[in-house]
XYZ file of C-alpha atoms in Angstrom:
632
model
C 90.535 40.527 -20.701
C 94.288 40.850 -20.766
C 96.408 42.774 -23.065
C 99.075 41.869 -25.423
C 102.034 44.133 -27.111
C 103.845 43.639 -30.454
C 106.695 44.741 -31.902
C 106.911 46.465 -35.511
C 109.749 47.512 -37.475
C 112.626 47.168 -39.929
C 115.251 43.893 -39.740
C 117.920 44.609 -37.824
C 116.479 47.722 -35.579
C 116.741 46.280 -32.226
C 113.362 44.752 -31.714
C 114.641 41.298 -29.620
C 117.104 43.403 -27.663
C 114.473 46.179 -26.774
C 111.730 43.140 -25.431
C 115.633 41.342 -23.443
C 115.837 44.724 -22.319
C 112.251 45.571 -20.844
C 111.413 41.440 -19.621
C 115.027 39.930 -19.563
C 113.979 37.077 -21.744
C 115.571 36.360 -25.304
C 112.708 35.852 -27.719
C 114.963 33.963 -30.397
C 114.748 30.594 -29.765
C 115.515 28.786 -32.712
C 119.123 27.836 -33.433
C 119.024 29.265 -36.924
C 118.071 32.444 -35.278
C 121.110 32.438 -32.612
C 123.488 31.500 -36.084
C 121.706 34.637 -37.995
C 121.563 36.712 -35.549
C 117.931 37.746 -37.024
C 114.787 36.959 -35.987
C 112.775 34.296 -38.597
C 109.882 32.844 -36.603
C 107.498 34.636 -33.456
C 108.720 35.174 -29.904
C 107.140 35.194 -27.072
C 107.448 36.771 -23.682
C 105.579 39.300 -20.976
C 106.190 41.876 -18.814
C 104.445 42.406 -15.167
C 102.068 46.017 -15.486
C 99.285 46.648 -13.462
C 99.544 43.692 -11.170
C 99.727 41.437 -13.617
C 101.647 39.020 -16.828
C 100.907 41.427 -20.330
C 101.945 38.761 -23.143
C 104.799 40.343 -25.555
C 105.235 39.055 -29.178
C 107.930 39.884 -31.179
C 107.777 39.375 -34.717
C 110.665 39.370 -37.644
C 111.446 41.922 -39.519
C 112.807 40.598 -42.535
C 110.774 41.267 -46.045
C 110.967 37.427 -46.274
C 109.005 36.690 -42.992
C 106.545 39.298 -43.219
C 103.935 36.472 -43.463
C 105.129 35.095 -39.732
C 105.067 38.884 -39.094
C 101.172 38.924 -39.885
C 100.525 35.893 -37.776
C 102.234 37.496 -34.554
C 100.340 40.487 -35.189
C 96.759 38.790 -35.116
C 95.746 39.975 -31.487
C 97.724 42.665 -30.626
C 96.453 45.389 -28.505
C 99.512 47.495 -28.581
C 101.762 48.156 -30.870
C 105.404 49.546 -30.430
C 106.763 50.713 -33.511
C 110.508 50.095 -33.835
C 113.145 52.756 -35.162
C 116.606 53.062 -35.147
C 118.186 55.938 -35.014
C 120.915 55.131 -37.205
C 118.780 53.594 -40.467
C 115.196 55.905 -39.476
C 112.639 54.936 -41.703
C 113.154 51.799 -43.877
C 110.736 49.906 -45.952
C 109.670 47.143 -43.647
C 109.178 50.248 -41.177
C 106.555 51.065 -43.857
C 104.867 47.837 -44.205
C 104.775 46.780 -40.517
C 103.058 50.087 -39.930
C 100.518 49.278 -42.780
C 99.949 46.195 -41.589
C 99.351 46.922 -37.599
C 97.103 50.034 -38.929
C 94.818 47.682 -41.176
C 94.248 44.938 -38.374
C 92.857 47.957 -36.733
C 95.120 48.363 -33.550
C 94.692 52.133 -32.700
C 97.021 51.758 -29.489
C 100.860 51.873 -29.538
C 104.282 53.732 -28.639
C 107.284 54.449 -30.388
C 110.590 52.928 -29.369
C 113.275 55.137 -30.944
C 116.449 52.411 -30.523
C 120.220 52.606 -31.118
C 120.659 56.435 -30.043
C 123.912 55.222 -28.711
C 124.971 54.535 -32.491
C 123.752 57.938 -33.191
C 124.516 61.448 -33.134
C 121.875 63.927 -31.044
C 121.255 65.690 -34.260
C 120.682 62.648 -36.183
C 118.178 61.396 -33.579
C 116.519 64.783 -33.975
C 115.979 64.155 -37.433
C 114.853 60.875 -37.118
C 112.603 61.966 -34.418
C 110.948 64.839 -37.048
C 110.842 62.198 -40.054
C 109.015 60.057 -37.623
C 106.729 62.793 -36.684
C 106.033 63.469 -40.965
C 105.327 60.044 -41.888
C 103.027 59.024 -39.005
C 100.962 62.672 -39.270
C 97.185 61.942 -39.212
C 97.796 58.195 -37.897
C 96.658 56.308 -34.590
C 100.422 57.051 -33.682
C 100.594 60.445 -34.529
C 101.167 61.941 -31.277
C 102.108 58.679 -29.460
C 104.729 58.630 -26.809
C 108.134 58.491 -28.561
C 111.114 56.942 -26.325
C 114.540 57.146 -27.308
C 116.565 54.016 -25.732
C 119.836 52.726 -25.762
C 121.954 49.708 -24.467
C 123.914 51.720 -21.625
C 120.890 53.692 -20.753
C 118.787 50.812 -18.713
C 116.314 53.949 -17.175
C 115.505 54.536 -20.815
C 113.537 51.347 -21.085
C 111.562 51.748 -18.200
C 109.957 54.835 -19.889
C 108.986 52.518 -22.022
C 107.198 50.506 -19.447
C 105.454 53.574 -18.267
C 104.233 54.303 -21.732
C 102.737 50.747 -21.961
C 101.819 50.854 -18.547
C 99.688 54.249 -19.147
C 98.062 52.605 -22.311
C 97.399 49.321 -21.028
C 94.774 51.528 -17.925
C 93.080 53.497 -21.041
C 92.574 50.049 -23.312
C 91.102 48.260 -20.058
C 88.517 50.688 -19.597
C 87.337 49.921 -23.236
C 86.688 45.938 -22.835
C 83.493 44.028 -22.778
C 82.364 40.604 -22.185
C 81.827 37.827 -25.490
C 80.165 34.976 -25.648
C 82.401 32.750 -27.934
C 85.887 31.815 -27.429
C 88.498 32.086 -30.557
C 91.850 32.110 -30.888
C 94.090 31.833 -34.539
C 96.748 29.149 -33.502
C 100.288 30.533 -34.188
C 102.072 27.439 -33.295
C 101.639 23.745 -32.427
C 103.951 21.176 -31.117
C 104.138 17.813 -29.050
C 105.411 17.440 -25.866
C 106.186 14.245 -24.339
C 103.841 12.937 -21.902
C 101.194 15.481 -22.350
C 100.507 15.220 -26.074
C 99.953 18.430 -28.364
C 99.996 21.626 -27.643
C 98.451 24.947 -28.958
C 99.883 28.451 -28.697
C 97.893 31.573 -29.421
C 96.319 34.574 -28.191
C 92.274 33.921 -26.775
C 89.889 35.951 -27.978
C 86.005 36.134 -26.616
C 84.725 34.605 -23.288
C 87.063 33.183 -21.042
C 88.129 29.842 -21.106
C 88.884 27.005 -18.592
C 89.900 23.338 -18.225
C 87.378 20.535 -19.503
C 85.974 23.161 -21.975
C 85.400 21.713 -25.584
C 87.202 22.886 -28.774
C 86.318 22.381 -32.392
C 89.253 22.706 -34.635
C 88.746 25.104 -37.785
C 88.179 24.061 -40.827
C 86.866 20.766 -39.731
C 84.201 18.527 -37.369
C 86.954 17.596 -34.897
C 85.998 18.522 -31.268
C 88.595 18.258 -28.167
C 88.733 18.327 -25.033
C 91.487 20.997 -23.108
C 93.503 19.430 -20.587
C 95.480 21.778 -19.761
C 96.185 25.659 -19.743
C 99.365 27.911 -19.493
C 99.901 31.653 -19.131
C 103.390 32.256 -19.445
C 104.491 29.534 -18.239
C 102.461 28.603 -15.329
C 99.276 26.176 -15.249
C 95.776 27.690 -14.780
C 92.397 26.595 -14.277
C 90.869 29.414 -16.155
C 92.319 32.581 -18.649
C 90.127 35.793 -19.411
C 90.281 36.820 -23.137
C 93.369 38.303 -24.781
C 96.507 36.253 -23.121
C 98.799 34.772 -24.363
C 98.072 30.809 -23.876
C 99.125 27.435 -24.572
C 96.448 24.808 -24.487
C 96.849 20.883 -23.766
C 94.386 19.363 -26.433
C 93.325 15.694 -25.957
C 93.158 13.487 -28.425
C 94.633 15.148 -30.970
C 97.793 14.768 -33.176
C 99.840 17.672 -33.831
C 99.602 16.632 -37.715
C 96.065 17.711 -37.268
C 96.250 21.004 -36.229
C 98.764 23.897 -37.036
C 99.228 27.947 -37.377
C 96.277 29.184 -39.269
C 93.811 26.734 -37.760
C 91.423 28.376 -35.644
C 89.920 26.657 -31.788
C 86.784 27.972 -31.172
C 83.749 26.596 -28.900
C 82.056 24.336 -30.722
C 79.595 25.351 -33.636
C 79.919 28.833 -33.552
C 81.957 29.516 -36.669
C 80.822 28.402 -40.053
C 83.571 27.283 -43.272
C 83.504 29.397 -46.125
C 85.309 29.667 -49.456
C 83.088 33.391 -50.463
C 83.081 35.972 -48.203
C 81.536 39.584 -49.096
C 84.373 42.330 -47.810
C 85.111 45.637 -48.074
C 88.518 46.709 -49.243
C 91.298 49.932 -48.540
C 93.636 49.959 -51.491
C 96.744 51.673 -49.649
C 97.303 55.275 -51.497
C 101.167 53.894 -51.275
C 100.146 51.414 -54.488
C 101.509 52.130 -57.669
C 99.446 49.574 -59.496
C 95.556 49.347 -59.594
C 93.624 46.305 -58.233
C 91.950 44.689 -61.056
C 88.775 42.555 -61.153
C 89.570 38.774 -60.855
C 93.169 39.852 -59.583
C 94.465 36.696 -57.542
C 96.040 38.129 -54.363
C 97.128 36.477 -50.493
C 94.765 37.307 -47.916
C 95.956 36.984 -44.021
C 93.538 36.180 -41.739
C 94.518 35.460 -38.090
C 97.272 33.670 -38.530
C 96.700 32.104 -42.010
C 97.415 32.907 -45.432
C 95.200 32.051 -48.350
C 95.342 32.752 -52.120
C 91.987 34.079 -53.359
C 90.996 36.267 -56.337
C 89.096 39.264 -56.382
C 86.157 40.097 -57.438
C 84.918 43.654 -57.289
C 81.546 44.371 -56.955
C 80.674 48.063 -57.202
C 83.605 49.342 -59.341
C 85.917 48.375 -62.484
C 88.822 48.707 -60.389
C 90.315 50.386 -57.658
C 93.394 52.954 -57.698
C 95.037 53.985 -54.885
C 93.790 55.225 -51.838
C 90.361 53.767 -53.052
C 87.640 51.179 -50.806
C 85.327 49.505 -52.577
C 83.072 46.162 -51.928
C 84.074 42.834 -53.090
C 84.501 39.041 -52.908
C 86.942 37.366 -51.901
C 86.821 33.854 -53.775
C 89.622 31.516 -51.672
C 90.829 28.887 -52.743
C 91.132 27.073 -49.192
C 88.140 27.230 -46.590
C 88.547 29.332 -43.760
C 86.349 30.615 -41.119
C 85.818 34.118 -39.728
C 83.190 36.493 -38.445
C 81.719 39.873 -39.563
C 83.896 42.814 -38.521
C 87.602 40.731 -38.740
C 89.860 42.515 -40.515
C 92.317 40.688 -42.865
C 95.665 41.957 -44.872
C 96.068 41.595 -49.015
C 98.965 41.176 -50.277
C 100.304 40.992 -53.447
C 100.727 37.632 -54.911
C 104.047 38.004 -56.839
C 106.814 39.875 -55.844
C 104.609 39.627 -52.280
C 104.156 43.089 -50.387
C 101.162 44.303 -48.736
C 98.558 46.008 -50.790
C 95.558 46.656 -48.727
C 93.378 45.705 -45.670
C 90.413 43.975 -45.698
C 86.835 43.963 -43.518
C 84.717 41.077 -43.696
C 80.829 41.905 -43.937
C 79.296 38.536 -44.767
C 81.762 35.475 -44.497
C 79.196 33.309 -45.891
C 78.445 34.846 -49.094
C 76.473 33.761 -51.907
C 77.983 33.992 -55.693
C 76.994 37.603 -56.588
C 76.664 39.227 -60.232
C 78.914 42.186 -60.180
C 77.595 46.132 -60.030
C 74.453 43.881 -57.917
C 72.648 47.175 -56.507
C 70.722 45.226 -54.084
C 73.883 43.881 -52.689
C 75.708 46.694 -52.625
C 73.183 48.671 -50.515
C 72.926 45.714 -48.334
C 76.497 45.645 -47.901
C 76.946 49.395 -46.935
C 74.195 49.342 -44.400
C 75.156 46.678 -42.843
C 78.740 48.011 -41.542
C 77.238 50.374 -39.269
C 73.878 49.770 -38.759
C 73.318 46.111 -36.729
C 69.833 45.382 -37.801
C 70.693 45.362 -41.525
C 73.864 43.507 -40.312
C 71.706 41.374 -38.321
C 69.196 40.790 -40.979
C 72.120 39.838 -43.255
C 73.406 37.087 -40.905
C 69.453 35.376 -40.418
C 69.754 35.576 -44.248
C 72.779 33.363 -44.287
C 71.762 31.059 -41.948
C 68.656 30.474 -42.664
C 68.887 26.863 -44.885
C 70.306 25.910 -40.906
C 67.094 26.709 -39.392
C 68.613 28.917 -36.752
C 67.589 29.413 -33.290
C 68.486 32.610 -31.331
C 71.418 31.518 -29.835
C 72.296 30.763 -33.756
C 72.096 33.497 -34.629
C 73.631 35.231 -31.209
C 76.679 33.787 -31.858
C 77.471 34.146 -35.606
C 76.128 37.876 -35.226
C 80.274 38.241 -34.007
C 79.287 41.552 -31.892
C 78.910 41.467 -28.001
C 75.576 43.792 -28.210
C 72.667 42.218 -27.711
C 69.923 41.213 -31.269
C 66.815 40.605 -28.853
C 65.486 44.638 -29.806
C 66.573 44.323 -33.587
C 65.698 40.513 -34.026
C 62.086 41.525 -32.666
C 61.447 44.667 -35.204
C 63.030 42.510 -38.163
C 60.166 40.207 -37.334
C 57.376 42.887 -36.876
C 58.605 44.337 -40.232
C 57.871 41.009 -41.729
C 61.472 40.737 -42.971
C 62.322 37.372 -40.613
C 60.202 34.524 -40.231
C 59.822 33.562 -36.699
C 58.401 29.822 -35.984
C 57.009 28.878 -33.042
C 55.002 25.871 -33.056
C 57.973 23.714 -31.461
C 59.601 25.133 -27.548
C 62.818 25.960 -29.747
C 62.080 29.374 -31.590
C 63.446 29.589 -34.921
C 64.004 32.068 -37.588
C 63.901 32.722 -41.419
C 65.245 35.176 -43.104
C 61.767 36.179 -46.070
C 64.556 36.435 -49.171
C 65.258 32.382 -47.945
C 61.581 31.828 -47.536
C 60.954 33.555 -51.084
C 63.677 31.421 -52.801
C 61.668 28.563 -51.098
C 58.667 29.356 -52.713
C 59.822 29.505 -55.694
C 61.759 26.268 -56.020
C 58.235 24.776 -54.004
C 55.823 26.477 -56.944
C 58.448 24.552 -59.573
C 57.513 21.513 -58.105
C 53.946 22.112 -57.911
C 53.888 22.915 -61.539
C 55.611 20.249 -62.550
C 53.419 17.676 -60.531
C 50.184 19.290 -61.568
C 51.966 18.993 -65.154
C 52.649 15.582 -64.896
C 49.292 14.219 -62.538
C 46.526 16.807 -64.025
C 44.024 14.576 -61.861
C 45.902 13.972 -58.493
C 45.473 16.787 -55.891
C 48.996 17.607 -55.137
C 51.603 16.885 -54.166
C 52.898 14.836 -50.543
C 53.741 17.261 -47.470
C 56.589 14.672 -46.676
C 57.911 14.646 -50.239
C 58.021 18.740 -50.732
C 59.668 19.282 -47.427
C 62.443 16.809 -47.998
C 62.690 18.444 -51.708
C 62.401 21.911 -50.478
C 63.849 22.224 -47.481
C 65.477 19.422 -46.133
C 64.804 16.960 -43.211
C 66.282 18.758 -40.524
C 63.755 20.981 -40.701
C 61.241 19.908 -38.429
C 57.816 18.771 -39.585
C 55.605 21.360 -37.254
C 57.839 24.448 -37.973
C 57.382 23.212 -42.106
C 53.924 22.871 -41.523
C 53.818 26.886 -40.095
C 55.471 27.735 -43.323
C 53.246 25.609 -45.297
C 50.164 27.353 -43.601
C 51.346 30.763 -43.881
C 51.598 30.108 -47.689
C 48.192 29.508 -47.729
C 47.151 32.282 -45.583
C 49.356 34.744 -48.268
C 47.043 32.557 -51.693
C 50.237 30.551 -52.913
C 49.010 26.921 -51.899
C 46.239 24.943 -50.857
C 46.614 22.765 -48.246
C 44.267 19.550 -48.217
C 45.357 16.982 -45.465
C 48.451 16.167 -46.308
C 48.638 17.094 -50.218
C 49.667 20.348 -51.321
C 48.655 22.489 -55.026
C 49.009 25.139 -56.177
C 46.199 27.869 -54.730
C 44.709 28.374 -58.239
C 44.560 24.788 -58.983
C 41.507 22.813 -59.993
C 41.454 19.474 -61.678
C 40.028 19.207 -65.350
C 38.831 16.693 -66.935
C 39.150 15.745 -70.736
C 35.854 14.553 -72.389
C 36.679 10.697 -72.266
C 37.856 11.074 -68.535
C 34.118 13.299 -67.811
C 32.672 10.229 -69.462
C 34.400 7.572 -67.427
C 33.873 9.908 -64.466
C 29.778 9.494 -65.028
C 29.746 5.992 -65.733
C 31.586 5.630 -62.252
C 29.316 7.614 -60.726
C 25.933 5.857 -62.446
C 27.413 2.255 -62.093
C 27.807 3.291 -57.917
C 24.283 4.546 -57.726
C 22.453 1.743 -59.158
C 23.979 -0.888 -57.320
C 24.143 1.587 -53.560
C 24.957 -0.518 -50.673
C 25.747 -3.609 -53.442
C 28.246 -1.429 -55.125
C 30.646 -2.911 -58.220
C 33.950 -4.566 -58.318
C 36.714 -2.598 -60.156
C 36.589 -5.647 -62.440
C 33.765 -4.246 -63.717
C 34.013 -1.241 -64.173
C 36.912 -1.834 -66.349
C 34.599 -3.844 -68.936
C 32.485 -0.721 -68.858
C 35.106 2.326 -69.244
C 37.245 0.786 -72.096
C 40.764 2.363 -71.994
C 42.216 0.655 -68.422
C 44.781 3.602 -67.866
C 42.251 6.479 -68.166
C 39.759 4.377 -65.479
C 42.244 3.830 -63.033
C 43.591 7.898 -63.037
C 39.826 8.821 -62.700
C 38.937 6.090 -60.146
C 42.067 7.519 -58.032
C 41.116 10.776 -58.035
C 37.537 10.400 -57.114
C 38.810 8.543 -54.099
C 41.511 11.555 -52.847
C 38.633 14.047 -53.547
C 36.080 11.974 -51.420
C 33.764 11.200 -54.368
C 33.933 7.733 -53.904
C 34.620 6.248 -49.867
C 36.794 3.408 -49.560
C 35.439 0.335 -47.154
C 37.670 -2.531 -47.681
C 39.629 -4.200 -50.025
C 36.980 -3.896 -53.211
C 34.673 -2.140 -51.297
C 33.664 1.249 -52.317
C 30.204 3.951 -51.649
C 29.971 7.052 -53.481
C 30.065 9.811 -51.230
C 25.902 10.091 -50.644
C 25.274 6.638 -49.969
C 28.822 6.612 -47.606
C 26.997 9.575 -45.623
C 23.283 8.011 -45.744
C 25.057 4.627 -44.074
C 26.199 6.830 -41.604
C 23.663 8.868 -40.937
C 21.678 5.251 -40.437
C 24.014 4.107 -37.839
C 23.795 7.011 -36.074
C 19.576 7.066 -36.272
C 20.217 3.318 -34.822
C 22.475 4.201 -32.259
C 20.356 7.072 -30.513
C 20.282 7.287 -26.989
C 22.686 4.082 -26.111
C 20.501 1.532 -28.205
C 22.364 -1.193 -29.334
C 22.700 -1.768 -33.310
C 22.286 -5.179 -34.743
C 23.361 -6.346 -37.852
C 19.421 -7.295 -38.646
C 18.514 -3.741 -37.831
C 20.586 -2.076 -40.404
C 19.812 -4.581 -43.028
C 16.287 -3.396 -42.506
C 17.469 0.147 -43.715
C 19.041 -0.808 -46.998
C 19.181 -3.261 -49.326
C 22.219 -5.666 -49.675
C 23.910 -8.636 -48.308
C 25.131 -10.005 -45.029
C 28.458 -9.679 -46.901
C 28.743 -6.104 -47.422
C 26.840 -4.750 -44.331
C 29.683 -6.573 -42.287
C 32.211 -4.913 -43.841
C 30.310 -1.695 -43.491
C 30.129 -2.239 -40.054
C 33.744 -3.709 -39.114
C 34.745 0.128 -41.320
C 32.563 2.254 -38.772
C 34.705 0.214 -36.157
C 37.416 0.978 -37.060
C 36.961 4.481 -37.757
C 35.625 4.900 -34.034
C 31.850 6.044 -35.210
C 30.832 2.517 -33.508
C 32.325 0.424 -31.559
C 31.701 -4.150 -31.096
C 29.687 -4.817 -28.247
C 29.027 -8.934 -28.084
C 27.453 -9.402 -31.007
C 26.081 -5.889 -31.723
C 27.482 -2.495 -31.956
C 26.952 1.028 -30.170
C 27.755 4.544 -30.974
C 31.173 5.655 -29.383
C-alpha cells in the first residue's frame, strides 16, 4: 500500500503554489486554468518520502467545483488543510474540512500559507482561530506549518510533517482481496488507446489482470500501468495510477465509473445507510428530501428516505435509504457526502450498511435492529450480506468478497450456520449458502404454488420438481443443491416429496362421490378381466362422464393403483405384483422362463403375456435369452 495526500481549502489560498513549492510541478494544466489563474479541474503530482513516489492531488477550491473537489478527495490518506494567513477561515475552508472529515480521513497537517502577506500578529490570530474551529477534530492538535514564498526551508517542514505521518499510517495497512479504484479521469492517447486515472484501492494489481467496468458487463484487459509517470509491471494499493485498458473506447468509461476485478461488486439503485446531519445545518432533512450523494468520484441525485425517525435536525444520525436515481456500485463501510440539491452545499456524510437493499416500510423495527448491529458487529453484518445474496446462490468466495472487510467470515460464516440462520448446501463440490429469511420467502411463494395446484388438480399428486424450481428459484440453481432444500422441507413437515412430484405435507387426495364410483368400477372392471385386463375404450362406455374417467384413471396410475405395461396395457397393482412375483418363482436358481411356462400360471393370451414379458425387460427384472428369459 502506498499513500496519497490532498489538499483542502478556500479559492485562492495558495494550494497549487504550496504542492510547486514542495514537488516543483505545476498542477494546473488546463489552459483555462493558466487564463484564471484558479484551479477548476484535479491535479496531480508526488513527492519522494520514505524511499519512495507518495501521489499528491490537488483539488479546486472554488464553491463552484466543490463536486471535482469530492472526486479528488476519494482516496486520500492525508489531508493538508490550507489557510492563508491573510483571509483565515473562509467558507470553502469550512466545507473542505466537512467533507475530508466525513470520507473518514483521520490523518492530515495544516499548511498555514501567505505569512509573507501577513503581519506576525495576524498570523497569531489566525493560528488561535485555527486552533477554535478544529477543537475536538482529527486535526485538532495536528502539526501546523506556517510557509511562505521567500521562505523555501518552510516547506520542507512540511515534508517532515507528511513524512512523520506517512511511517504512523503504514503501520496501520492490511492486505484485500479485491481491487477498486473510482476513475477520476479518462482520455485517449494515440497509439495506445484509453486511458484511466485514479487512485487503487484493495489487492495489488498488475499487467494482463482483468477489469469489469462499473455499472455494466464490460470486462478488459490492462495493458499497461503508470505510477507517476513511469511504466510498471505491478502497483500495491493506494497509488496514484493510470491504466492502459484494451478494447475499450473512452466514450465508455469516465469519472465516476468504477474498475474493479471482475464480479465482485454488485449494481444497485437502494442502498440501506446511515446518515450525520452536520450540526452546521440550519434546515432539517426531511423524509423523501431529494439530495446529491458523492460516492468515489460520482455524483448521483437520490431521495431520502428515513427509516427510524420523522426527520433529522442538526447534529442528528439516523438510518435511511438512499433511493438513486442512477445505479451505482459500492460496498458496506464506504462512506459517501450529501449535499444539498439546490443552492448545492454539503449537508452530511453518509455510511453505507447494505448497498443492496430491499424496499423497506419506514419505522421497520426488524430492520432497524438489523441495521445497528450490523455496523460493528461482523456476523450480523455478515449475515446481512448472505441475506442479500442469496437469490445468487453464493459460494464462499461470494460472499468473501462482497463482505468489503479484509477479516476473515470462515469463524462467523460457520456459527451463522450452526445457529441455523444460513443454509449451507453441500451435495455438489462447490459449497453454497442461504441466508433462512431467503429460504422462508421461498417457502412461502413454493406453498402458493402448491395451493394453487392442489386447487386446481384435487386428484394429481403435486406438483413437477422441474417446474417449482424454475418457478421458485430459478435455473441457475442447481438441481442437487434444490433437491437438499426440497428434502429439508420435508424433514421440517412443509412438503412431501414423492419421486419427482411435490404437495403439500398435509395433502391427501379426495374423492367426490361420482369420482369414488368411477374409482370402483375401475378397480372391479381390472379384477375380473386380471391378466386380460380392459381397453380404456371401455371403460369409458362404463363410467359415463369422459372428463371425470380420465382425471381418476390418471391418478390411479401416479399413485400406483393401476401399473402401466404398454400402450393400452394396464394391471391393477395386485395382479402387477402377483406377475412378478411369478417371474421371479420361474426364474429361481438360473432356470430359464419360457413364454409356455408363465402362461401355465395365469390365464390370458399369447398377446398380453408378451407384452408382460418385453415390460419386465425392459425394466431389468428379466432379461431375453434366445427365445426365453432369465432373472437379471
Amino acid at each position: 500500500m502506498s499513500i496519497v495526500i490532498g489538499t483542502a481549502g478556500h479559492i485562492d489560498h495558495g494550494k497549487t503554489t504550496l504542492i510547486k513549492n514542495l514537488t516543483g510541478i505545476d498542477t494546473d494544466r488546463l489552459p483555462e486554468e493558466k487564463k484564471r489563474g484558479i484551479s477548476i479541474d484535479l491535479g496531480f503530482s508526488y513527492l519522494n518520502l520514505q524511499d519512495e513516489k507518495v501521489g499528491i492531488i490537488d483539488v479546486p477550491g472554488h464553491e463552484k467545483f466543490v463536486k471535482n473537489m469530492m472526486a479528488g478527495a476519494t482516496g486520500i490518506d492525508i489531508v493538508m488543510l490550507v489557510i492563508a494567513a491573510d483571509d483565515g477561515i473562509m467558507p470553502q475552508t469550512r466545507e473542505h474540512f466537512d467533507i475530508v472529515r466525513l470520507l473518514g480521513i483521520h490523518h492530515g497537517v495544516i499548511v498555514i500559507t501567505k505569512c509573507d502577506k501577513a503581519s506576525k500578529e495576524r498570523v497569531l490570530e489566525v493560528r488561535d482561530e485555527i486552533e477554535e474551529e478544529l477543537r475536538g477534530s482529527f486535526l485538532s492538535g495536528a502539526p501546523m506549518i506556517e510557509t511562505s514564498i521567500d521562505n523555501p526551508d518552510s516547506y520542507e517542514k512540511v515534508k517532515d510533517s507528511l513524512e512523520d505521518l506517512i511511517k504512523t499510517i503504514k503501520s496501520e495497512e492490511k492486505e484485500q482481496i479485491v481491487f477498486r479504484m473510482s476513475v477520476d479521469r479518462s482520455f485517449s492517447v494515440k497509439g495506445f488507446g484509453t486511458i484511466i486515472t485514479g487512485t487503487s484501492q484493495g489487492k495489488d494489481l498488475r499487467v494482463g489482470d482483468s477489469l469489469q467496468i462499473y455499472p455494466g458487463n464490460r470486462v478488459a484487459k490492462i495493458r499497461g500501468i503508470q505510477n507517476h509517470g513511469l511504466s510498471v509491471d505491478t502497483l500495491s494499493a493506494g497509488n496514484r495510477c493510470a491504466i492502459n485498458l484494451a478494447g475499450i473506447d473512452k466514450e465508455d468509461i469516465k469519472r465516476g465509473s468504477v474498475v474493479a476485478t471482475p464480479n465482485s461488486l454488485s449494481v444497485t439503485r437502494l442502498m440501506d445507510v446511515e446518515i450525520n446531519y452536520l450540526s452546521s445545518n440550519s434546515k432539517i432533512l426531511k423524509n423523501n428530501q431529494r439530495v446529491r450523494f458523492h460516492h468515489g468520484t460520482k455524483e448521483i441525485i437520490c431521495r431520502i428516505k428515513l427509516l427510524d425517525q420523522q426527520e433529522l435536525k442538526a447534529g442528528d444520525s439516523g438510518y435511511a435509504q438512499l433511493i438513486l436515481e442512477k445505479e451505482l456500485v459500492g460496498f458496506p463501510g464506504d462512506l459517501g457526502i450529501l449535499r444539498n440539491y439546490s443552492p448545492m452545499f454539503t449537508i452530511g456524510g453518509v455510511t453505507i450498511l447494505n448497498p443492496l437493499a430491499v424496499k423497506a416500510k419506514r419505522f421497520d423495527e426488524k430492520l432497524i435492529v438489523k441495521l445497528k448491529g450490523g455496523k460493528n458487529n461482523n456476523s450480523v453484518k455478515l449475515s446481512g450480506v448472505i441475506e442479500e445474496l442469496s437469490s445468487k446462490y453464493p459460494s464462499f468466495e461470494d460472499i468473501k468478497l462482497n463482505f468489503g472487510s479484509t477479516e476473515d467470515i470462515t469463524e462467523p460464516l460457520v456459527k451463522l450456520v450452526k445457529n441455523k440462520e444460513v443454509l449451507e448446501l453441500t451435495a455438489l463440490s462447490e459449497i453454497i449458502y442461504m441466508h433462512k429469511n431467503f429460504l422462508e420467502e421461498k417457502k412461502v411463494e413454493l406453498l402458493a404454488i402448491l395451493e394453487e395446484f392442489h386447487s386446481k388438480n384435487p386428484l394429481l399428486i403435486g406438483e413437477n420438481t422441474s417446474t417449482l424450481r424454475n418457478k421458485v428459484f430459478s435455473k441457475k440453481f442447481k438441481n442437487k443443491n434444490y433437491l437438499e432444500v426440497l428434502s429439508k422441507l420435508e424433514d421440517d413437515k412443509v412438503i412431501k416429496v414423492n419421486s419427482s412430484l411435490v404437495s403439500l405435507f398435509d395433502f391427501e387426495i379426495k374423492l367426490s362421490t361420482n369420482q369414488e364410483k368411477i374409482k370402483n368400477t375401475i378397480l372391479k372392471t381390472y379384477k375380473n378381466n386380471a391378466y386380460k385386463p380392459p381397453k380404456y375404450e371401455e371403460l369409458s362406455k362404463l363410467a359415463g362422464d369422459p372428463k371425470e374417467l380420465k382425471r381418476v384413471f390418471d391418478m390411479m396410475v401416479l399413485l400406483g393403483k393401476l401399473k402401466f405395461i404398454e400402450k393400452d396395457i394396464f394391471l391393477i397393482d395386485s395382479d402387477y405384483n402377483n406377475l412378478v412375483m411369478i417371474i421371479n418363482q420361474l426364474g429361481e436358481d438360473g432356470k430359464e422362463i419360457a413364454l409356455p411356462d408363465v402362461k401355465a400360471k395365469m390365464d390370458t393370451s399369447r398377446k398380453y403375456l408378451v407384452a408382460y414379458l418385453e415390460h419386465l425387460d425392459k425394466i431389468g427384472i428379466t432379461k431375453r435369452v434366445d427365445n426365453a428369459r432369465v432373472l437379471v
